């Protein structure tokens, strides 16, 4: 109706423009009659008809009138449909007579017909019709004013353009971002469930199109690079000839033929990179646009923790009910690690809590409330000796918060997994769910001392899992099995090795082997179907890794020491890893599962497992295949600019290093203080050594690789180590990193230490594995143009000198040695003696 009123004044004069003005026509006809009467050739009636038949409206007039009358028609039709919709809504609530049962059936029948005939969608479309009517009217006004006077039309068009841009922008953003406030009928239609199948079809077609374009791009790129070899070769030959002829340049850059070879190789790579630079710029621009879009999307979205923090801050700042403000202030005590503090600090939560702490009395209820206020002050960073506590109490409070956070995430995951309706309400499934949901209170009982042992609950878990594998009638639903796995991991973190049933460990390994049986042996972790529940497998792996058998009586821990150990490292690490299972992507959980299985299979006796022939052969084969895939997928390419999957490779490396750190931290935390952790599995050790040589990784990730290797014992020259080195990729990358002088010194020094370690493993008392490793190193030396003139022992001594000189240089630079030269020489003489002592011990073995 508003549109009709607004357009009424325009529509009054609009029909007149479709026909000729009568006054103007009379004047022109009279003038024509007079002219023709002078000539006396045509009658007045024929002249008038011929003149009127020649009139046609202009194109602008036709367009403007079409837009305005269409707008008027849409407005009237929308008003008519709105009146009908009002009557439909009244009819839905009519006839409320009879028995309540009959009323409910009648009401449900009406509602079902309303949904079947899409009445809600029809009513929602009325607003779109009104928006379209206003749009047509405004466009007609702009065209009309532009035809009359452009000065008047410019501000009108500007205002209309601004509001139209705002409408389109809000429709696009609201269709992409959840809970966006500026929604429109278009955004609601785009986010409706009716269009989801269309999106899936369009997504598949787009994916196929992108794959085809990617293949075309890769083919064109390689053709381009093949053509670029010719100018790259010319440039390389020119610079090499210039370096050879110029003695000064040759003396500055090269000392031997090996250095000359390295210079030529460097010039070749540089020339090829210069030729390939346009492709790098194109790919980099696309990646930059994609990362900017992802950043904007994440910027607009609010995480759950930040939303909770903003809600508490609003209640504290604006709510006028004192009890509600008290509840919000006490809720801060439940904030966990990573919870945003800025909104709470901005609303002066510390001052509000201090007012309540000062005014508390000595009653038991008020004392409990004051404890929560105290915990809230600690979280907000309030530093005071009045609220300080010992380290053990702080650790127990952190664990308590993490337990409740884990309980909330576990319940949400269970609710999501049971939505499909496949859950079977049997006794054993309900019992498994009950154990998983009650584990939080049991863990808090361990912290307070109310619960002393976990043997009974672990026996129940073992019995349920055993029946799951043995009986077809008592098989557990994946949700129930997931709940049991979480409970087993948590109970194991508070238990000693003697309290964990050995049968439970074998059942955990059986589940892991069953999990990988449904995965293709040649399929990589990142390509595994999302239905594969790696999270449950990670929980079972954690249960095994915490079952550490002391190697000797010296490693036995007293009950007092064990109690302190329970309340500190292992439970906290376990709960954090379980929380990560619910918050991180499934691909990272796959890496954690794989590395955990490798750790267990590498040291089965350390975890109370008896290795027999044929045990877990399928799991071992899958782990070895993943190691081979990862070695090819994670190693740095020879030329970074030719790597089309550089971003994907970067993500895979981050996942691998993060997963290795998680597993290693849990292994270290599960062992009593003073005991050495076992060596890393051989494939993991080699992959970390190769990644530590890659200068393209962030420095934080490189330091993480170095830390993992430094915390591990020296690997054994086992068959697994020989198999992983047989690929020749590890030795090639380590040697290339050491010999390439353009690499940072830290990477060259690290590569030298890893090479020297392989030399050390190949020396000593002769064995089949050591001899094979020694032959592989000799073959590598013979195949390298820069090393073929050197002997085995000569290259080893060169590595030793490079390691010592480089370490001494860094040590002096950072002030570790001081200015006393004799004292410095004594320190490095001792270091060299230590190297010689290791060689002597190896030769005596």
Short mmCIF file of N, CA and C in Angstrom, two decimals, residues 682-840:
data_model
loop_
_atom_site.label_atom_id
_atom_site.label_comp_id
_atom_site.label_asym_id
_atom_site.label_seq_id
_atom_site.Cartn_x
_atom_site.Cartn_y
_atom_site.Cartn_z
N UNK A 682 61.95 -45.67 13.85
CA UNK A 682 62.95 -45.34 12.84
C UNK A 682 62.40 -44.48 11.70
N UNK A 683 61.22 -44.80 11.14
CA UNK A 683 60.70 -43.91 10.06
C UNK A 683 60.42 -42.50 10.55
N UNK A 684 59.92 -42.38 11.78
CA UNK A 684 59.61 -41.05 12.32
C UNK A 684 60.90 -40.27 12.54
N UNK A 685 61.94 -40.95 13.01
CA UNK A 685 63.23 -40.30 13.23
C UNK A 685 63.80 -39.77 11.92
N UNK A 686 63.74 -40.56 10.86
CA UNK A 686 64.30 -40.13 9.57
C UNK A 686 63.50 -38.98 8.99
N UNK A 687 62.16 -39.05 9.08
CA UNK A 687 61.33 -37.97 8.53
C UNK A 687 61.58 -36.66 9.29
N UNK A 688 61.69 -36.73 10.61
CA UNK A 688 61.98 -35.53 11.39
C UNK A 688 63.36 -34.97 11.05
N UNK A 689 64.33 -35.87 10.83
CA UNK A 689 65.67 -35.41 10.45
C UNK A 689 65.65 -34.69 9.10
N UNK A 690 64.85 -35.20 8.16
CA UNK A 690 64.76 -34.55 6.84
C UNK A 690 64.04 -33.21 6.96
N UNK A 691 62.95 -33.16 7.74
CA UNK A 691 62.22 -31.90 7.89
C UNK A 691 63.06 -30.86 8.62
N UNK A 692 63.94 -31.31 9.53
CA UNK A 692 64.81 -30.37 10.22
C UNK A 692 65.81 -29.70 9.32
N UNK A 693 66.04 -30.25 8.12
CA UNK A 693 66.97 -29.65 7.16
C UNK A 693 66.28 -28.69 6.20
N UNK A 694 64.98 -28.59 6.27
CA UNK A 694 64.23 -27.78 5.31
C UNK A 694 64.14 -26.35 5.80
N UNK A 695 64.82 -25.45 5.12
CA UNK A 695 64.83 -24.04 5.54
C UNK A 695 63.52 -23.33 5.21
N UNK A 696 62.65 -23.93 4.39
CA UNK A 696 61.38 -23.29 4.08
C UNK A 696 60.36 -23.42 5.20
N UNK A 697 60.60 -24.31 6.15
CA UNK A 697 59.69 -24.45 7.29
C UNK A 697 59.83 -23.25 8.22
N UNK A 698 58.79 -22.89 8.95
CA UNK A 698 58.94 -21.85 9.97
C UNK A 698 59.96 -22.27 11.04
N UNK A 699 60.64 -21.29 11.59
CA UNK A 699 61.68 -21.60 12.58
C UNK A 699 61.11 -22.33 13.79
N UNK A 700 59.86 -22.03 14.14
CA UNK A 700 59.26 -22.72 15.29
C UNK A 700 59.11 -24.20 15.02
N UNK A 701 58.70 -24.57 13.79
CA UNK A 701 58.55 -25.97 13.44
C UNK A 701 59.90 -26.68 13.36
N UNK A 702 60.93 -25.98 12.85
CA UNK A 702 62.26 -26.58 12.79
C UNK A 702 62.78 -26.85 14.20
N UNK A 703 62.59 -25.90 15.11
CA UNK A 703 63.01 -26.11 16.49
C UNK A 703 62.25 -27.25 17.14
N UNK A 704 60.99 -27.41 16.75
CA UNK A 704 60.21 -28.51 17.30
C UNK A 704 60.76 -29.86 16.83
N UNK A 705 61.17 -29.94 15.56
CA UNK A 705 61.81 -31.17 15.07
C UNK A 705 63.10 -31.45 15.82
N UNK A 706 63.92 -30.42 16.00
CA UNK A 706 65.17 -30.61 16.73
C UNK A 706 64.92 -31.04 18.17
N UNK A 707 63.89 -30.49 18.79
CA UNK A 707 63.58 -30.85 20.17
C UNK A 707 63.15 -32.31 20.28
N UNK A 708 62.32 -32.75 19.35
CA UNK A 708 61.87 -34.15 19.37
C UNK A 708 63.04 -35.10 19.20
N UNK A 709 63.97 -34.76 18.32
CA UNK A 709 65.13 -35.63 18.12
C UNK A 709 66.07 -35.59 19.31
N UNK A 710 66.22 -34.42 19.94
CA UNK A 710 67.14 -34.32 21.08
C UNK A 710 66.60 -35.04 22.31
N UNK A 711 65.28 -35.15 22.44
CA UNK A 711 64.70 -35.84 23.60
C UNK A 711 64.67 -37.35 23.43
N UNK A 712 65.02 -37.83 22.25
CA UNK A 712 64.97 -39.26 21.98
C UNK A 712 66.35 -39.88 22.07
N UNK A 713 66.38 -41.16 22.35
CA UNK A 713 67.64 -41.88 22.35
C UNK A 713 68.10 -42.12 20.92
N UNK A 714 69.38 -42.48 20.79
CA UNK A 714 69.93 -42.76 19.46
C UNK A 714 69.26 -44.01 18.91
N UNK A 715 68.78 -43.95 17.66
CA UNK A 715 68.09 -45.13 17.12
C UNK A 715 69.05 -46.31 16.94
N UNK A 716 68.46 -47.47 16.90
CA UNK A 716 69.24 -48.69 16.70
C UNK A 716 69.38 -48.98 15.21
N UNK A 717 70.48 -49.59 14.78
CA UNK A 717 70.63 -49.96 13.35
C UNK A 717 69.79 -51.18 13.01
N UNK A 718 68.48 -51.01 13.08
CA UNK A 718 67.56 -52.12 12.89
C UNK A 718 67.20 -52.27 11.42
N UNK A 719 66.42 -53.30 11.13
CA UNK A 719 65.98 -53.53 9.76
C UNK A 719 65.05 -52.42 9.28
N UNK A 720 64.22 -51.89 10.21
CA UNK A 720 63.32 -50.80 9.82
C UNK A 720 64.10 -49.56 9.40
N UNK A 721 65.20 -49.27 10.12
CA UNK A 721 66.02 -48.12 9.75
C UNK A 721 66.69 -48.35 8.40
N UNK A 722 67.16 -49.55 8.16
CA UNK A 722 67.80 -49.85 6.88
C UNK A 722 66.80 -49.74 5.74
N UNK A 723 65.57 -50.20 5.95
CA UNK A 723 64.55 -50.15 4.90
C UNK A 723 64.19 -48.72 4.54
N UNK A 724 64.11 -47.87 5.56
CA UNK A 724 63.71 -46.49 5.28
C UNK A 724 64.83 -45.71 4.62
N UNK A 725 66.10 -46.12 4.88
CA UNK A 725 67.23 -45.44 4.26
C UNK A 725 67.49 -45.98 2.85
N UNK A 726 67.00 -47.18 2.57
CA UNK A 726 67.21 -47.79 1.26
C UNK A 726 66.60 -46.97 0.13
N UNK A 727 65.63 -46.14 0.46
CA UNK A 727 65.03 -45.31 -0.59
C UNK A 727 66.00 -44.30 -1.16
N UNK A 728 67.16 -44.10 -0.47
CA UNK A 728 68.21 -43.17 -0.89
C UNK A 728 67.76 -41.71 -0.81
N UNK A 729 66.51 -41.46 -0.42
CA UNK A 729 66.04 -40.09 -0.34
C UNK A 729 66.61 -39.40 0.90
N UNK A 730 66.69 -40.14 2.01
CA UNK A 730 67.17 -39.54 3.25
C UNK A 730 68.64 -39.14 3.12
N UNK A 731 69.49 -40.07 2.68
CA UNK A 731 70.91 -39.76 2.53
C UNK A 731 71.13 -38.65 1.50
N UNK A 732 70.38 -38.69 0.42
CA UNK A 732 70.55 -37.67 -0.63
C UNK A 732 70.22 -36.27 -0.11
N UNK A 733 69.12 -36.15 0.64
CA UNK A 733 68.73 -34.83 1.15
C UNK A 733 69.69 -34.35 2.23
N UNK A 734 70.13 -35.23 3.11
CA UNK A 734 71.07 -34.83 4.15
C UNK A 734 72.39 -34.37 3.55
N UNK A 735 72.91 -35.13 2.58
CA UNK A 735 74.17 -34.75 1.96
C UNK A 735 74.01 -33.47 1.15
N UNK A 736 72.91 -33.34 0.40
CA UNK A 736 72.70 -32.12 -0.39
C UNK A 736 72.59 -30.89 0.50
N UNK A 737 71.92 -31.04 1.64
CA UNK A 737 71.80 -29.91 2.57
C UNK A 737 73.15 -29.52 3.15
N UNK A 738 73.96 -30.52 3.47
CA UNK A 738 75.29 -30.23 4.04
C UNK A 738 76.21 -29.58 3.01
N UNK A 739 76.16 -30.04 1.76
CA UNK A 739 77.09 -29.54 0.74
C UNK A 739 76.63 -28.23 0.13
N UNK A 740 75.35 -27.92 0.22
CA UNK A 740 74.84 -26.70 -0.42
C UNK A 740 75.15 -25.50 0.46
N UNK A 741 76.10 -24.68 0.04
CA UNK A 741 76.55 -23.56 0.86
C UNK A 741 75.57 -22.40 0.87
N UNK A 742 74.59 -22.44 0.00
CA UNK A 742 73.56 -21.40 0.03
C UNK A 742 72.53 -21.63 1.14
N UNK A 743 72.56 -22.82 1.73
CA UNK A 743 71.64 -23.11 2.84
C UNK A 743 72.10 -22.37 4.09
N UNK A 744 71.15 -22.04 5.00
CA UNK A 744 71.55 -21.45 6.29
C UNK A 744 72.49 -22.38 7.05
N UNK A 745 73.37 -21.79 7.82
CA UNK A 745 74.36 -22.59 8.54
C UNK A 745 73.71 -23.54 9.54
N UNK A 746 72.59 -23.12 10.14
CA UNK A 746 71.94 -23.99 11.12
C UNK A 746 71.46 -25.29 10.49
N UNK A 747 70.90 -25.21 9.25
CA UNK A 747 70.44 -26.42 8.58
C UNK A 747 71.62 -27.30 8.16
N UNK A 748 72.71 -26.68 7.69
CA UNK A 748 73.90 -27.47 7.32
C UNK A 748 74.50 -28.16 8.54
N UNK A 749 74.54 -27.46 9.65
CA UNK A 749 75.08 -28.04 10.87
C UNK A 749 74.23 -29.20 11.35
N UNK A 750 72.91 -29.03 11.27
CA UNK A 750 72.00 -30.11 11.68
C UNK A 750 72.15 -31.32 10.76
N UNK A 751 72.23 -31.08 9.45
CA UNK A 751 72.40 -32.19 8.51
C UNK A 751 73.72 -32.91 8.76
N UNK A 752 74.77 -32.16 9.11
CA UNK A 752 76.06 -32.81 9.40
C UNK A 752 75.95 -33.71 10.63
N UNK A 753 75.26 -33.26 11.66
CA UNK A 753 75.11 -34.10 12.86
C UNK A 753 74.32 -35.37 12.57
N UNK A 754 73.29 -35.27 11.74
CA UNK A 754 72.51 -36.46 11.41
C UNK A 754 73.32 -37.42 10.54
N UNK A 755 74.13 -36.89 9.64
CA UNK A 755 75.00 -37.76 8.85
C UNK A 755 76.04 -38.45 9.73
N UNK A 756 76.63 -37.68 10.64
CA UNK A 756 77.61 -38.28 11.54
C UNK A 756 76.96 -39.37 12.40
N UNK A 757 75.72 -39.19 12.78
CA UNK A 757 75.02 -40.20 13.56
C UNK A 757 74.88 -41.49 12.76
N UNK A 758 74.60 -41.39 11.46
CA UNK A 758 74.52 -42.59 10.62
C UNK A 758 75.90 -43.25 10.49
N UNK A 759 76.96 -42.43 10.40
CA UNK A 759 78.31 -43.00 10.40
C UNK A 759 78.57 -43.77 11.69
N UNK A 760 78.14 -43.18 12.80
CA UNK A 760 78.35 -43.81 14.10
C UNK A 760 77.59 -45.13 14.21
N UNK A 761 76.35 -45.16 13.68
CA UNK A 761 75.56 -46.39 13.73
C UNK A 761 76.14 -47.49 12.85
N UNK A 762 76.86 -47.10 11.79
CA UNK A 762 77.44 -48.11 10.89
C UNK A 762 78.79 -48.63 11.36
N UNK A 763 79.35 -48.04 12.41
CA UNK A 763 80.66 -48.47 12.91
C UNK A 763 80.48 -49.43 14.07
N UNK A 764 81.57 -49.95 14.57
CA UNK A 764 81.52 -50.88 15.70
C UNK A 764 81.58 -52.32 15.24
N UNK A 765 81.18 -53.20 16.14
CA UNK A 765 81.24 -54.63 15.84
C UNK A 765 80.36 -54.94 14.63
N UNK A 766 80.90 -55.72 13.74
CA UNK A 766 80.22 -55.98 12.47
C UNK A 766 78.94 -56.76 12.69
N UNK A 767 77.90 -56.31 12.01
CA UNK A 767 76.63 -57.02 11.97
C UNK A 767 76.03 -56.81 10.59
N UNK A 768 75.03 -57.57 10.27
CA UNK A 768 74.46 -57.49 8.93
C UNK A 768 73.88 -56.10 8.66
N UNK A 769 73.15 -55.57 9.63
CA UNK A 769 72.54 -54.24 9.43
C UNK A 769 73.59 -53.15 9.36
N UNK A 770 74.63 -53.23 10.20
CA UNK A 770 75.67 -52.21 10.17
C UNK A 770 76.45 -52.26 8.87
N UNK A 771 76.74 -53.45 8.40
CA UNK A 771 77.46 -53.57 7.14
C UNK A 771 76.64 -53.03 5.98
N UNK A 772 75.35 -53.31 5.99
CA UNK A 772 74.49 -52.81 4.93
C UNK A 772 74.38 -51.28 4.97
N UNK A 773 74.28 -50.72 6.17
CA UNK A 773 74.24 -49.27 6.29
C UNK A 773 75.55 -48.65 5.85
N UNK A 774 76.65 -49.27 6.17
CA UNK A 774 77.96 -48.75 5.76
C UNK A 774 78.10 -48.77 4.23
N UNK A 775 77.63 -49.83 3.60
CA UNK A 775 77.72 -49.92 2.15
C UNK A 775 76.84 -48.86 1.48
N UNK A 776 75.70 -48.60 2.07
CA UNK A 776 74.84 -47.56 1.49
C UNK A 776 75.50 -46.19 1.60
N UNK A 777 76.17 -45.93 2.70
CA UNK A 777 76.87 -44.65 2.84
C UNK A 777 78.01 -44.54 1.84
N UNK A 778 78.77 -45.62 1.66
CA UNK A 778 79.86 -45.61 0.68
C UNK A 778 79.32 -45.40 -0.73
N UNK A 779 78.20 -46.04 -1.05
CA UNK A 779 77.59 -45.85 -2.36
C UNK A 779 77.14 -44.42 -2.56
N UNK A 780 76.62 -43.82 -1.51
CA UNK A 780 76.21 -42.42 -1.61
C UNK A 780 77.43 -41.52 -1.84
N UNK A 781 78.54 -41.79 -1.15
CA UNK A 781 79.76 -40.98 -1.33
C UNK A 781 80.29 -41.13 -2.75
N UNK A 782 80.25 -42.35 -3.26
CA UNK A 782 80.78 -42.59 -4.61
C UNK A 782 79.91 -41.95 -5.69
N UNK A 783 78.61 -41.82 -5.45
CA UNK A 783 77.71 -41.26 -6.45
C UNK A 783 77.67 -39.74 -6.44
N UNK A 784 78.22 -39.10 -5.42
CA UNK A 784 78.20 -37.65 -5.32
C UNK A 784 79.42 -37.06 -6.02
N UNK A 785 79.25 -36.15 -6.98
CA UNK A 785 80.42 -35.56 -7.67
C UNK A 785 81.33 -34.80 -6.72
N UNK A 786 80.80 -34.28 -5.63
CA UNK A 786 81.60 -33.50 -4.70
C UNK A 786 82.29 -34.35 -3.64
N UNK A 787 81.90 -35.63 -3.52
CA UNK A 787 82.47 -36.48 -2.48
C UNK A 787 83.18 -37.72 -3.02
N UNK A 788 83.14 -37.93 -4.31
CA UNK A 788 83.66 -39.18 -4.85
C UNK A 788 85.17 -39.32 -4.67
N UNK A 789 85.85 -38.21 -4.44
CA UNK A 789 87.31 -38.28 -4.23
C UNK A 789 87.67 -38.54 -2.77
N UNK A 790 86.68 -38.63 -1.89
CA UNK A 790 86.95 -38.78 -0.46
C UNK A 790 86.65 -40.20 -0.01
N UNK A 791 87.40 -40.62 1.00
CA UNK A 791 87.18 -41.92 1.60
C UNK A 791 86.12 -41.82 2.69
N UNK A 792 85.71 -43.01 3.16
CA UNK A 792 84.68 -43.07 4.20
C UNK A 792 85.14 -42.36 5.47
N UNK A 793 86.31 -42.74 5.96
CA UNK A 793 86.82 -42.14 7.20
C UNK A 793 87.15 -40.66 7.02
N UNK A 794 87.61 -40.28 5.85
CA UNK A 794 87.94 -38.88 5.60
C UNK A 794 86.69 -38.01 5.66
N UNK A 795 85.61 -38.48 5.06
CA UNK A 795 84.37 -37.71 5.12
C UNK A 795 83.82 -37.65 6.54
N UNK A 796 83.98 -38.73 7.31
CA UNK A 796 83.53 -38.72 8.69
C UNK A 796 84.30 -37.69 9.52
N UNK A 797 85.64 -37.63 9.32
CA UNK A 797 86.42 -36.64 10.05
C UNK A 797 86.05 -35.22 9.61
N UNK A 798 85.74 -35.05 8.34
CA UNK A 798 85.30 -33.73 7.87
C UNK A 798 84.00 -33.31 8.56
N UNK A 799 83.07 -34.25 8.71
CA UNK A 799 81.83 -33.95 9.42
C UNK A 799 82.11 -33.58 10.87
N UNK A 800 83.00 -34.32 11.51
CA UNK A 800 83.32 -34.03 12.92
C UNK A 800 83.91 -32.62 13.06
N UNK A 801 84.84 -32.27 12.17
CA UNK A 801 85.44 -30.93 12.24
C UNK A 801 84.39 -29.85 11.98
N UNK A 802 83.51 -30.08 11.02
CA UNK A 802 82.48 -29.09 10.71
C UNK A 802 81.54 -28.91 11.91
N UNK A 803 81.17 -30.01 12.55
CA UNK A 803 80.26 -29.93 13.70
C UNK A 803 80.93 -29.17 14.85
N UNK A 804 82.17 -29.53 15.15
CA UNK A 804 82.86 -28.90 16.29
C UNK A 804 83.12 -27.42 16.02
N UNK A 805 83.62 -27.08 14.84
CA UNK A 805 83.92 -25.69 14.52
C UNK A 805 82.64 -24.85 14.50
N UNK A 806 81.60 -25.38 13.89
CA UNK A 806 80.34 -24.65 13.86
C UNK A 806 79.72 -24.45 15.23
N UNK A 807 79.78 -25.49 16.07
CA UNK A 807 79.24 -25.37 17.41
C UNK A 807 80.07 -24.41 18.25
N UNK A 808 81.42 -24.46 18.07
CA UNK A 808 82.28 -23.54 18.80
C UNK A 808 82.02 -22.10 18.39
N UNK A 809 81.82 -21.89 17.09
CA UNK A 809 81.55 -20.54 16.60
C UNK A 809 80.26 -19.98 17.19
N UNK A 810 79.20 -20.78 17.15
CA UNK A 810 77.93 -20.33 17.73
C UNK A 810 78.06 -20.11 19.22
N UNK A 811 78.84 -20.98 19.89
CA UNK A 811 78.97 -20.86 21.33
C UNK A 811 79.71 -19.59 21.72
N UNK A 812 80.75 -19.22 20.96
CA UNK A 812 81.49 -18.00 21.24
C UNK A 812 80.64 -16.78 20.96
N UNK A 813 79.86 -16.83 19.86
CA UNK A 813 79.04 -15.68 19.50
C UNK A 813 78.01 -15.38 20.57
N UNK A 814 77.40 -16.42 21.14
CA UNK A 814 76.37 -16.21 22.15
C UNK A 814 76.93 -16.11 23.56
N UNK A 815 78.26 -16.01 23.70
CA UNK A 815 78.83 -15.74 25.01
C UNK A 815 78.96 -16.94 25.89
N UNK A 816 79.00 -18.12 25.33
CA UNK A 816 79.08 -19.30 26.17
C UNK A 816 80.46 -19.63 26.62
N UNK A 817 81.50 -19.10 25.94
CA UNK A 817 82.86 -19.52 26.26
C UNK A 817 83.65 -18.39 26.88
N UNK A 818 83.43 -17.19 26.60
CA UNK A 818 84.22 -16.15 27.20
C UNK A 818 85.48 -15.88 26.41
N UNK A 819 86.42 -15.15 27.02
CA UNK A 819 87.58 -14.71 26.27
C UNK A 819 88.84 -15.48 26.53
N UNK A 820 88.83 -16.43 27.43
CA UNK A 820 90.03 -17.19 27.74
C UNK A 820 90.26 -18.23 26.65
N UNK A 821 91.35 -18.05 25.85
CA UNK A 821 91.57 -18.93 24.72
C UNK A 821 91.99 -20.31 25.17
N UNK A 822 92.83 -20.39 26.19
CA UNK A 822 93.27 -21.71 26.65
C UNK A 822 92.11 -22.49 27.22
N UNK A 823 91.24 -21.78 27.96
CA UNK A 823 90.09 -22.46 28.51
C UNK A 823 89.15 -22.94 27.40
N UNK A 824 88.98 -22.10 26.33
CA UNK A 824 88.15 -22.49 25.21
C UNK A 824 88.72 -23.72 24.52
N UNK A 825 90.06 -23.75 24.35
CA UNK A 825 90.66 -24.90 23.69
C UNK A 825 90.46 -26.15 24.52
N UNK A 826 90.50 -26.01 25.83
CA UNK A 826 90.32 -27.18 26.69
C UNK A 826 88.91 -27.75 26.56
N UNK A 827 87.92 -26.86 26.47
CA UNK A 827 86.54 -27.34 26.34
C UNK A 827 86.36 -28.11 25.05
N UNK A 828 86.88 -27.61 23.94
CA UNK A 828 86.66 -28.29 22.66
C UNK A 828 87.55 -29.51 22.51
N UNK A 829 88.67 -29.50 23.20
CA UNK A 829 89.45 -30.74 23.22
C UNK A 829 88.67 -31.84 23.91
N UNK A 830 87.97 -31.47 25.00
CA UNK A 830 87.15 -32.47 25.68
C UNK A 830 86.01 -32.95 24.79
N UNK A 831 85.43 -32.04 24.04
CA UNK A 831 84.34 -32.43 23.14
C UNK A 831 84.84 -33.39 22.05
N UNK A 832 86.07 -33.12 21.54
CA UNK A 832 86.62 -34.01 20.53
C UNK A 832 86.97 -35.37 21.13
N UNK A 833 87.43 -35.35 22.39
CA UNK A 833 87.70 -36.63 23.07
C UNK A 833 86.42 -37.42 23.24
N UNK A 834 85.30 -36.72 23.52
CA UNK A 834 84.02 -37.41 23.65
C UNK A 834 83.62 -38.08 22.34
N UNK A 835 83.83 -37.41 21.20
CA UNK A 835 83.56 -38.03 19.91
C UNK A 835 84.41 -39.27 19.68
N UNK A 836 85.69 -39.14 20.02
CA UNK A 836 86.57 -40.30 19.85
C UNK A 836 86.19 -41.44 20.78
N UNK A 837 85.70 -41.10 21.98
CA UNK A 837 85.28 -42.13 22.91
C UNK A 837 84.06 -42.89 22.37
N UNK A 838 83.13 -42.16 21.74
CA UNK A 838 81.97 -42.82 21.14
C UNK A 838 82.40 -43.78 20.03
N UNK A 839 83.39 -43.34 19.25
CA UNK A 839 83.89 -44.22 18.19
C UNK A 839 84.54 -45.47 18.76
N UNK A 840 85.29 -45.28 19.85
CA UNK A 840 85.95 -46.43 20.46
C UNK A 840 84.95 -47.42 21.02
#
